[in-house]
């Protein structure tokens, strides 16, 4: 897709908000929970979890990422036609989160300044934001008054204390500016999807923490990703966007693979699954079999359990093969740079992966990005985008520095915040949106604190 093409629609800019507090996983946390820190840092891949302060929630974080995006892009409220919010941390069963966000932004831009902007919430676990982006991109393509759309991801990933999910928590928000002729990425508008009813991860009404069947959730993620990838591959070939020659695979035409990142090791599992699957079309498969031995075939096993164990062992060895490690290093590893310092931010995690590549200046004009989004329950969407000529002109965000400047908190303070027992903010709000109260009807009161 040529740059400067008015028919191109996609992501023009992106902004990230992460709370100012963090808990390191190695140290007090690992000792208290009786977990080897090596497991958390290497086995899971998270070093620090972002923790929202008392005055923060998914709504304040959404408002913060939007405010930053508007300031970066010098956007005026009347230029924004729609704000779609992807979240699974909604604080109201009826009222759209975006209305609270607009209320906050109007404290800066003036009352009524967003009144022609519509807003809606997308809930589909971690894939909500991606469905929002897909929908908004089709709206943006038809928009004729020069208005732009915003997609905001905002979540607090929360599991019970001392559970296996606890060390995969995190919090943050990403706001995406979606418009015609974008500076960063033009979407190719090829979406491969997969959906299946699952009990891998859910949060029944009234619960503040998610119910998760951990190992099953990993498997659902991988199954769905493979289904969505196949669906994408078939569509990309039908549309003529990708035309593999003899011995070539779909992923040969993708320069960076960005998967949903519940924890950094998961992108390694996902890329091993997708590359192993995709490479079956090429001679690489037999070269790898020469190194590792033949892939287990289900027909060769009487017992399904034994086949699954043999296959899991093969995948583990595949993930250590030279060919895989080269591809992982070139196309995937850097996407998890920020997630290691933040943890899971649910529906924004995949775009935190994009922010990692942008901050590390790893993407270049003309490259193709393949996004593998996943949401529990479960759905996956695989789609692609082309890096635009102007991508290098979009200012960086200084995210690494911002993350280094955060305040470390004690395990005790983290547990108080987690349980809703903290009485005052650890760091008093300053130049930010803050939750200042909840009235007798449950309506939430927010202010911009100077
Ligand atoms: P677990 O039982 O803590 O982990 O569960 P494990 O025992 O499987 O260990 C993980 C890895 O650490 C293994 O590596 C171990 O060997 C290694 P592997 O064998 O796979 O290569 N390990 C060590 N490494 C170095 N030094 C050591 C050591 N010990 C062990 N000493 C799990 C992990 C992720 C399941 C758990 O934390 C959990 O339930 N998390 C929440 C659910 C989740 O994140 N699921 C991911 C897929 S679902 C998803 O992505 C959707 C989601 O984002 C929500 C949404 O859609 O809204 C969650």
Coordinates of C-alpha atoms and ligand atoms in Angstrom, one line a residue:
X1 CA 0.0 0.0 0.0
X2 CA 1.8 3.2 -1.1
X3 CA 2.5 5.9 1.5
X4 CA 0.5 9.1 1.3
X5 CA -2.4 7.2 -0.1
X6 CA -5.7 8.8 0.9
X7 CA -7.5 5.4 0.7
X8 CA -5.1 4.0 3.3
X9 CA -6.6 3.8 6.8
X10 CA -4.7 2.9 10.0
X11 CA -2.8 4.0 13.1
X12 CA -1.4 7.5 12.9
X13 CA 0.0 7.7 16.4
X14 CA -0.2 5.9 19.7
X15 CA 0.2 6.9 23.4
X16 CA 0.7 4.8 26.5
X17 CA -0.1 5.4 30.1
X18 CA 1.2 3.2 32.9
X19 CA 0.6 3.9 36.6
X20 CA 3.5 5.4 38.6
X21 CA 3.8 2.5 41.1
X22 CA 5.4 -0.9 40.5
X23 CA 6.2 -4.1 42.4
X24 CA 9.3 -6.0 41.5
X25 CA 8.7 -9.7 41.2
X26 CA 12.1 -10.8 42.4
X27 CA 12.7 -10.0 46.1
X28 CA 10.0 -9.5 48.7
X29 CA 7.3 -10.8 46.5
X30 CA 9.1 -14.0 45.3
X31 CA 10.3 -14.7 48.9
X32 CA 6.9 -14.2 50.4
X33 CA 5.2 -16.4 47.8
X34 CA 7.9 -19.1 48.0
X35 CA 8.6 -18.8 44.2
X36 CA 12.1 -19.0 42.7
X37 CA 12.7 -15.6 41.2
X38 CA 14.2 -17.3 38.1
X39 CA 10.8 -18.7 37.4
X40 CA 9.2 -15.2 37.4
X41 CA 12.0 -13.4 35.5
X42 CA 12.8 -16.1 33.0
X43 CA 10.0 -18.7 33.1
X44 CA 7.2 -16.1 33.0
X45 CA 9.3 -13.1 31.7
X46 CA 7.9 -10.3 33.9
X47 CA 10.3 -8.2 36.1
X48 CA 8.0 -5.5 37.4
X49 CA 4.2 -5.3 37.6
X50 CA 2.5 -1.9 37.2
X51 CA 0.2 -1.3 40.2
X52 CA -2.6 1.4 40.1
X53 CA -2.6 3.8 43.0
X54 CA -5.7 4.5 45.1
X55 CA -6.9 7.3 42.9
X56 CA -6.4 5.4 39.6
X57 CA -8.7 3.0 37.8
X58 CA -9.2 2.0 34.2
X59 CA -11.1 5.2 33.5
X60 CA -8.4 7.6 34.8
X61 CA -5.8 5.6 32.8
X62 CA -7.9 5.8 29.7
X63 CA -8.3 9.6 30.1
X64 CA -4.5 9.9 30.7
X65 CA -3.6 8.1 27.5
X66 CA -6.2 10.1 25.5
X67 CA -5.0 13.4 26.9
X68 CA -1.4 12.5 26.0
X69 CA -2.4 11.4 22.5
X70 CA -4.4 14.6 21.9
X71 CA -1.4 16.7 23.0
X72 CA 1.1 14.8 20.9
X73 CA -1.1 15.0 17.8
X74 CA -2.3 18.5 18.5
X75 CA -5.9 17.2 18.2
X76 CA -8.9 19.4 19.0
X77 CA -12.0 17.7 20.5
X78 CA -14.2 18.7 17.5
X79 CA -11.9 16.7 15.2
X80 CA -12.7 13.4 17.0
X81 CA -15.7 11.7 15.6
X82 CA -15.6 8.5 17.7
X83 CA -14.0 7.1 20.7
X84 CA -14.2 3.3 21.1
X85 CA -13.0 1.9 24.4
X86 CA -11.8 -1.7 24.6
X87 CA -11.9 -2.8 28.3
X88 CA -12.7 -5.7 30.5
X89 CA -12.3 -3.6 33.6
X90 CA -15.5 -1.6 33.2
X91 CA -16.7 0.1 36.4
X92 CA -20.4 0.3 35.4
X93 CA -22.8 -2.2 34.0
X94 CA -24.5 0.3 31.8
X95 CA -22.7 3.6 31.4
X96 CA -20.1 3.6 28.7
X97 CA -16.6 4.2 30.1
X98 CA -15.9 6.7 27.3
X99 CA -18.6 9.1 28.8
X100 CA -16.6 9.3 32.0
X101 CA -13.4 9.8 29.9
X102 CA -15.1 12.6 27.9
X103 CA -16.3 14.2 31.2
X104 CA -12.6 14.3 32.3
X105 CA -11.3 15.6 29.0
X106 CA -13.9 18.4 29.0
X107 CA -12.4 19.6 32.3
X108 CA -9.4 20.5 30.1
X109 CA -10.9 21.4 26.8
X110 CA -14.2 22.9 28.0
X111 CA -17.7 21.7 28.7
X112 CA -19.5 20.4 25.7
X113 CA -16.3 20.2 23.6
X114 CA -16.8 16.5 22.8
X115 CA -20.6 16.6 22.4
X116 CA -20.5 15.5 18.7
X117 CA -18.2 12.6 19.5
X118 CA -19.8 9.3 20.1
X119 CA -18.4 6.6 22.3
X120 CA -19.0 3.0 23.0
X121 CA -17.3 0.2 25.0
X122 CA -16.1 -3.1 23.4
X123 CA -15.9 -6.1 25.7
X124 CA -14.3 -9.3 24.5
X125 CA -11.6 -9.9 27.1
X126 CA -8.2 -9.0 25.7
X127 CA -9.3 -8.8 22.2
X128 CA -11.9 -6.0 22.7
X129 CA -9.6 -3.2 21.6
X130 CA -8.7 -5.1 18.4
X131 CA -12.3 -5.5 17.5
X132 CA -12.8 -1.8 18.2
X133 CA -9.9 -1.0 15.9
X134 CA -11.3 -3.2 13.2
X135 CA -14.7 -1.5 13.4
X136 CA -13.3 2.0 13.7
X137 CA -11.0 1.5 10.7
X138 CA -14.1 0.8 8.4
X139 CA -15.8 3.9 9.8
X140 CA -12.6 6.0 9.2
X141 CA -12.4 4.8 5.6
X142 CA -15.9 6.2 4.9
X143 CA -15.5 9.4 6.9
X144 CA -15.8 12.5 4.7
X145 CA -15.5 15.4 7.1
X146 CA -11.9 15.0 8.0
X147 CA -12.7 13.6 11.4
X148 CA -10.5 11.0 13.1
X149 CA -11.3 8.1 15.5
X150 CA -9.7 7.1 18.7
X151 CA -9.4 3.6 20.1
X152 CA -8.5 3.3 23.8
X153 CA -7.5 0.1 25.6
X154 CA -7.6 0.4 29.4
X155 CA -7.4 -2.4 32.0
X156 CA -6.3 -3.5 35.4
X157 CA -5.3 -7.1 35.2
X158 CA -6.2 -8.6 38.6
X159 CA -6.1 -12.1 40.0
X160 CA -6.5 -13.4 43.6
X161 CA -3.5 -12.9 45.9
X162 CA -1.1 -15.9 46.0
X163 CA -2.7 -17.5 42.9
X164 CA -0.8 -18.6 39.8
X165 CA -2.2 -15.6 38.0
X166 CA -0.9 -13.1 40.5
X167 CA 2.5 -12.6 38.9
X168 CA 0.9 -12.0 35.5
X169 CA -1.0 -8.9 36.7
X170 CA -0.4 -5.3 35.5
X171 CA -2.2 -2.1 34.5
X172 CA -2.2 0.5 31.8
X173 CA -3.8 2.1 28.9
X174 CA -3.0 2.6 25.2
X175 CA -4.7 5.1 22.9
X176 CA -4.5 4.8 19.1
X177 CA -5.3 7.6 16.7
X178 CA -7.1 6.0 13.7
X179 CA -7.4 8.0 10.5
X180 CA -7.0 8.1 6.7
X181 CA -3.5 8.5 5.4
X182 CA -1.9 7.5 8.7
X183 CA 1.7 8.3 9.5
X184 CA 2.5 5.0 11.2
X185 CA 0.7 2.0 9.9
X186 CA -1.8 1.4 7.1
X187 CA -4.1 -1.6 7.9
X188 CA -4.3 -4.0 5.0
X189 CA -7.9 -4.8 6.0
X190 CA -7.4 -8.5 6.0
X191 CA -8.7 -10.1 9.1
X192 CA -8.5 -13.8 9.9
X193 CA -10.7 -14.8 12.8
X194 CA -11.4 -17.7 15.1
X195 CA -14.0 -18.1 17.9
X196 CA -14.9 -21.0 20.2
X197 CA -16.8 -21.1 23.5
X198 CA -14.3 -21.7 26.4
X199 CA -14.0 -21.5 30.2
X200 CA -10.3 -20.6 30.1
X201 CA -10.6 -17.2 31.7
X202 CA -13.7 -15.2 32.8
X203 CA -14.9 -12.8 35.5
X204 CA -18.5 -13.4 36.7
X205 CA -20.6 -10.4 37.6
X206 CA -19.6 -8.8 40.8
X207 CA -16.1 -10.5 41.0
X208 CA -13.1 -8.1 41.1
X209 CA -10.6 -10.8 40.1
X210 CA -10.6 -13.1 37.1
X211 CA -11.2 -16.9 37.3
X212 CA -8.6 -18.6 35.3
X213 CA -7.7 -22.1 34.3
X214 CA -4.1 -21.3 33.6
X215 CA -2.7 -24.2 31.5
X216 CA -6.0 -24.5 29.7
X217 CA -5.9 -20.8 28.9
X218 CA -2.4 -21.2 27.3
X219 CA -3.8 -24.0 25.1
X220 CA -6.9 -22.0 24.1
X221 CA -4.7 -19.1 23.1
X222 CA -2.5 -21.3 20.9
X223 CA -5.5 -23.1 19.3
X224 CA -7.3 -19.9 18.6
X225 CA -4.1 -18.2 17.3
X226 CA -3.5 -21.0 14.8
X227 CA -7.1 -20.9 13.6
X228 CA -7.0 -17.1 13.1
X229 CA -3.6 -17.3 11.4
X230 CA -4.9 -19.9 8.9
X231 CA -8.0 -17.8 8.2
X232 CA -5.7 -14.7 7.7
X233 CA -3.3 -16.7 5.4
X234 CA -6.1 -18.0 3.2
X235 CA -7.6 -14.4 2.9
X236 CA -4.3 -12.8 2.2
X237 CA -3.6 -15.2 -0.6
X238 CA -7.1 -14.8 -2.0
X239 CA -6.8 -11.0 -2.0
X240 CA -3.4 -11.2 -3.6
X241 CA -1.7 -9.4 -0.7
X242 CA 0.7 -12.2 -0.2
X243 CA 1.7 -14.6 -3.0
X244 CA 4.1 -17.2 -1.6
X245 CA 6.4 -18.8 -4.2
X246 CA 7.5 -22.4 -4.1
X247 CA 9.0 -23.2 -0.7
X248 CA 7.9 -19.9 0.8
X249 CA 5.6 -19.4 3.8
X250 CA 3.2 -16.7 4.8
X251 CA 5.4 -15.6 7.7
X252 CA 8.3 -15.0 5.2
X253 CA 6.2 -12.0 4.2
X254 CA 5.8 -10.7 7.7
X255 CA 8.7 -8.7 9.2
X256 CA 7.4 -8.5 12.8
X257 CA 4.9 -10.7 14.6
X258 CA 3.1 -9.0 17.4
X259 CA 1.1 -11.4 19.6
X260 CA -1.1 -10.6 22.6
X261 CA 1.3 -10.6 25.6
X262 CA -0.3 -11.8 28.8
X263 CA 3.3 -12.5 29.9
X264 CA 6.4 -12.4 27.7
X265 CA 7.0 -16.2 27.6
X266 CA 3.6 -16.5 25.9
X267 CA 4.8 -14.8 22.8
X268 CA 7.6 -17.4 22.6
X269 CA 5.0 -20.2 22.9
X270 CA 2.8 -18.5 20.3
X271 CA 5.6 -17.9 17.8
X272 CA 6.8 -21.4 18.2
X273 CA 3.3 -22.7 17.5
X274 CA 2.7 -20.4 14.5
X275 CA 6.1 -20.8 12.9
X276 CA 6.2 -24.6 13.3
X277 CA 2.7 -24.7 11.7
X278 CA 3.6 -22.3 8.9
X279 CA 6.9 -23.8 8.1
X280 CA 5.3 -27.2 7.3
X281 CA 4.8 -25.7 3.8
X282 CA 8.5 -25.5 3.3
X283 CA 11.7 -27.4 3.3
X284 CA 12.5 -25.8 6.7
X285 CA 10.3 -28.5 8.2
X286 CA 12.5 -31.3 7.0
X287 CA 15.6 -29.5 8.0
X288 CA 14.3 -29.0 11.5
X289 CA 13.2 -32.7 11.6
X290 CA 16.8 -33.6 10.7
X291 CA 17.9 -31.7 13.8
X292 CA 15.1 -32.7 16.2
X293 CA 13.8 -36.0 14.8
X294 CA 10.4 -36.6 13.2
X295 CA 7.4 -34.7 14.6
X296 CA 5.1 -36.9 16.6
X297 CA 1.9 -38.0 14.7
X298 CA -1.3 -38.6 16.6
X299 CA -2.0 -41.8 14.7
X300 CA 1.2 -43.3 16.0
X301 CA -0.1 -43.1 19.6
X302 CA -2.9 -45.2 21.1
X303 CA -3.3 -42.9 24.1
X304 CA -4.1 -39.2 23.4
X305 CA -2.2 -38.2 26.6
X306 CA 1.0 -39.8 25.4
X307 CA 0.8 -38.1 22.0
X308 CA 0.2 -34.7 23.7
X309 CA 3.2 -35.2 26.0
X310 CA 5.4 -36.2 23.0
X311 CA 4.1 -33.2 21.0
X312 CA 4.8 -30.8 24.0
X313 CA 8.3 -32.2 24.2
X314 CA 8.8 -31.7 20.5
X315 CA 7.6 -28.1 20.7
X316 CA 9.9 -27.4 23.6
X317 CA 12.8 -28.7 21.5
X318 CA 11.6 -26.8 18.4
X319 CA 11.7 -23.6 20.4
X320 CA 15.4 -24.2 21.1
X321 CA 16.2 -25.0 17.4
X322 CA 18.6 -22.6 15.6
X323 CA 16.0 -21.7 12.9
X324 CA 13.3 -20.9 15.4
X325 CA 15.7 -18.8 17.6
X326 CA 16.8 -16.8 14.6
X327 CA 13.2 -16.0 13.5
X328 CA 12.2 -15.2 17.1
X329 CA 15.1 -12.8 17.5
X330 CA 14.3 -11.1 14.2
X331 CA 10.5 -10.9 14.3
X332 CA 9.2 -11.3 17.8
X333 CA 11.5 -10.9 20.9
X334 CA 11.5 -7.1 21.0
X335 CA 7.7 -6.8 21.1
X336 CA 7.8 -7.9 24.8
X337 CA 10.3 -5.2 25.9
X338 CA 7.8 -3.0 27.7
X339 CA 5.6 -5.9 28.9
X340 CA 8.5 -7.2 31.0
X341 CA 8.3 -3.9 33.0
X342 CA 4.6 -3.6 33.1
X343 CA 2.9 -7.0 33.1
X344 CA -0.4 -7.8 31.4
X345 CA -2.5 -4.8 30.5
X346 CA -5.1 -7.2 29.0
X347 CA -6.7 -5.6 25.9
X348 CA -3.8 -3.1 25.4
X349 CA -1.0 -5.6 25.7
X350 CA -0.6 -6.2 22.0
X351 CA -0.4 -2.5 21.4
X352 CA 2.2 -2.2 24.2
X353 CA 4.1 -4.6 21.9
X354 CA 3.8 -2.1 19.1
X355 CA 4.9 0.7 21.4
X356 CA 8.0 -1.5 22.3
X357 CA 8.9 -1.7 18.6
X358 CA 8.4 2.0 18.1
X359 CA 10.4 3.1 21.1
X360 CA 13.2 0.7 20.1
X361 CA 13.0 2.1 16.5
X362 CA 12.7 -1.4 15.2
X363 CA 10.2 -0.8 12.4
X364 CA 10.9 0.6 9.0
X365 CA 8.9 1.9 6.1
X366 CA 7.5 -0.8 3.8
X367 CA 7.7 -3.5 6.5
X368 CA 4.6 -5.7 7.1
X369 CA 3.5 -6.2 10.7
X370 CA 1.3 -9.3 11.6
X371 CA -0.8 -8.9 14.7
X372 CA -2.2 -11.9 16.5
X373 CA -4.8 -10.7 19.0
X374 CA -6.3 -13.0 21.6
X375 CA -9.2 -12.7 24.0
X376 CA -10.3 -15.3 26.5
X377 CA -13.6 -16.9 26.1
X378 CA -12.3 -17.3 23.4
X379 CA -11.5 -15.4 20.1
X380 CA -8.4 -14.6 18.1
X381 CA -8.0 -12.1 15.2
X382 CA -4.9 -12.1 13.0
X383 CA -4.4 -9.0 10.8
X384 CA -1.7 -7.1 9.1
X385 CA -0.5 -3.6 8.5
X386 CA 2.2 -1.9 6.5
X387 CA 4.7 0.6 8.0
X388 CA 4.3 4.0 6.3
X389 CA 7.0 6.3 4.9
X390 CA 6.3 8.9 7.6
X391 CA 6.6 6.5 10.5
X392 CA 10.1 7.7 11.4
X393 CA 8.8 11.3 11.7
X394 CA 6.4 10.5 14.6
X395 CA 8.1 11.6 17.9
X396 CA 9.1 8.9 20.4
X397 CA 7.5 8.7 23.8
X398 CA 10.4 8.2 26.2
X399 CA 8.6 5.2 27.7
X400 CA 11.6 3.4 29.0
X401 CA 12.6 6.5 30.9
X402 CA 9.1 7.0 32.2
X403 CA 9.0 3.4 33.4
X404 CA 12.4 3.8 35.2
X405 CA 11.1 6.9 37.0
X406 CA 8.2 4.9 38.7
X407 CA 8.0 4.4 42.4
X408 CA 8.7 1.0 43.9
X409 CA 6.2 -0.1 46.5
X410 CA 6.4 -2.7 49.3
X411 CA 4.5 -6.0 49.2
X412 CA 2.4 -4.7 52.1
X413 CA 1.3 -1.6 50.2
X414 CA 0.7 -3.7 47.1
X415 CA -1.6 -6.0 49.1
X416 CA -3.5 -3.1 50.6
X417 CA -4.1 -1.6 47.2
X418 CA -5.1 -5.0 45.8
X419 CA -7.6 -5.5 48.6
X420 CA -9.0 -2.0 48.4
X421 CA -7.8 -1.4 51.9
X422 CA -5.4 1.5 51.3
X423 CA -6.6 4.8 52.9
X424 CA -4.7 7.3 50.8
X425 CA -2.7 7.4 47.6
X426 CA 0.9 6.2 47.8
X427 CA 1.9 9.1 45.5
X428 CA -0.5 12.1 45.7
X429 CA -2.0 12.9 42.2
X430 CA -0.2 15.7 40.4
X431 CA -1.0 16.8 36.9
X432 CA -3.2 13.9 36.3
X433 CA -6.8 12.7 36.4
X434 CA -7.9 11.2 39.7
X435 CA -10.9 9.4 41.2
X436 CA -11.9 11.7 44.0
X437 CA -15.0 10.0 45.2
X438 CA -18.1 7.8 44.6
X439 CA -21.4 9.3 45.5
X440 CA -24.3 7.7 47.3
X441 CA -25.7 6.3 44.0
X442 CA -22.4 4.8 42.8
X443 CA -21.6 7.6 40.3
X444 CA -17.9 8.1 40.1
X445 CA -16.4 11.6 40.6
X446 CA -13.2 12.5 38.7
X447 CA -11.0 15.6 38.7
X448 CA -7.9 16.8 37.0
X449 CA -5.5 17.5 39.8
X450 CA -2.9 20.2 39.1
Ligands
LIG1 P1 2.6 -21.5 36.3 O1 2.0 -22.8 36.9 O2 3.0 -20.5 37.3 O3 3.8 -21.8 35.4 O4 1.5 -21.0 35.4 P2 4.6 -23.0 34.9 O5 4.9 -23.9 36.1 O6 4.1 -23.6 33.7 O7 6.0 -22.3 34.6 C1 6.1 -21.4 33.6 C2 7.5 -21.5 33.0 O8 8.5 -21.2 34.0 C3 7.8 -22.9 32.5 O9 8.6 -22.8 31.3 C4 8.7 -23.5 33.6 O10 9.6 -24.5 33.1 C5 9.5 -22.2 33.9 P3 8.4 -23.9 30.1 O11 8.6 -25.2 30.6 O12 7.0 -23.7 29.6 O13 9.4 -23.5 29.1 N1 10.2 -22.3 35.2 C6 11.4 -21.8 35.5 N2 12.2 -21.1 34.7 C7 13.4 -20.6 35.2 N3 13.7 -20.9 36.5 C8 12.9 -21.6 37.3 C9 11.7 -22.0 36.8 N4 10.6 -22.7 37.4 C10 9.7 -22.9 36.4 N5 13.2 -21.8 38.6 C11 0.4 -19.3 34.0 C12 1.7 -19.9 34.4 C13 0.6 -18.3 32.9 C14 -0.5 -20.4 33.5 C15 -0.3 -18.6 35.2 O14 0.6 -17.6 35.7 C16 -1.6 -18.1 34.9 O15 -2.6 -18.7 35.1 N6 -1.7 -16.7 34.5 C17 -3.0 -16.1 34.1 C18 -3.5 -16.7 32.8 C19 -2.7 -16.3 31.6 O16 -2.0 -15.4 31.6 N7 -2.9 -17.1 30.5 C20 -2.3 -16.9 29.3 C21 -3.1 -17.3 28.1 S1 -4.8 -16.6 28.2 C22 -4.6 -15.0 27.7 O17 -3.6 -14.6 27.2 C23 -5.8 -14.1 28.0 C24 -5.6 -13.2 29.2 O18 -4.7 -12.1 28.9 C25 -7.0 -12.6 29.6 C26 -7.9 -12.0 28.5 O19 -8.1 -12.5 27.4 O20 -8.6 -11.1 29.0 C27 -5.0 -13.9 30.4

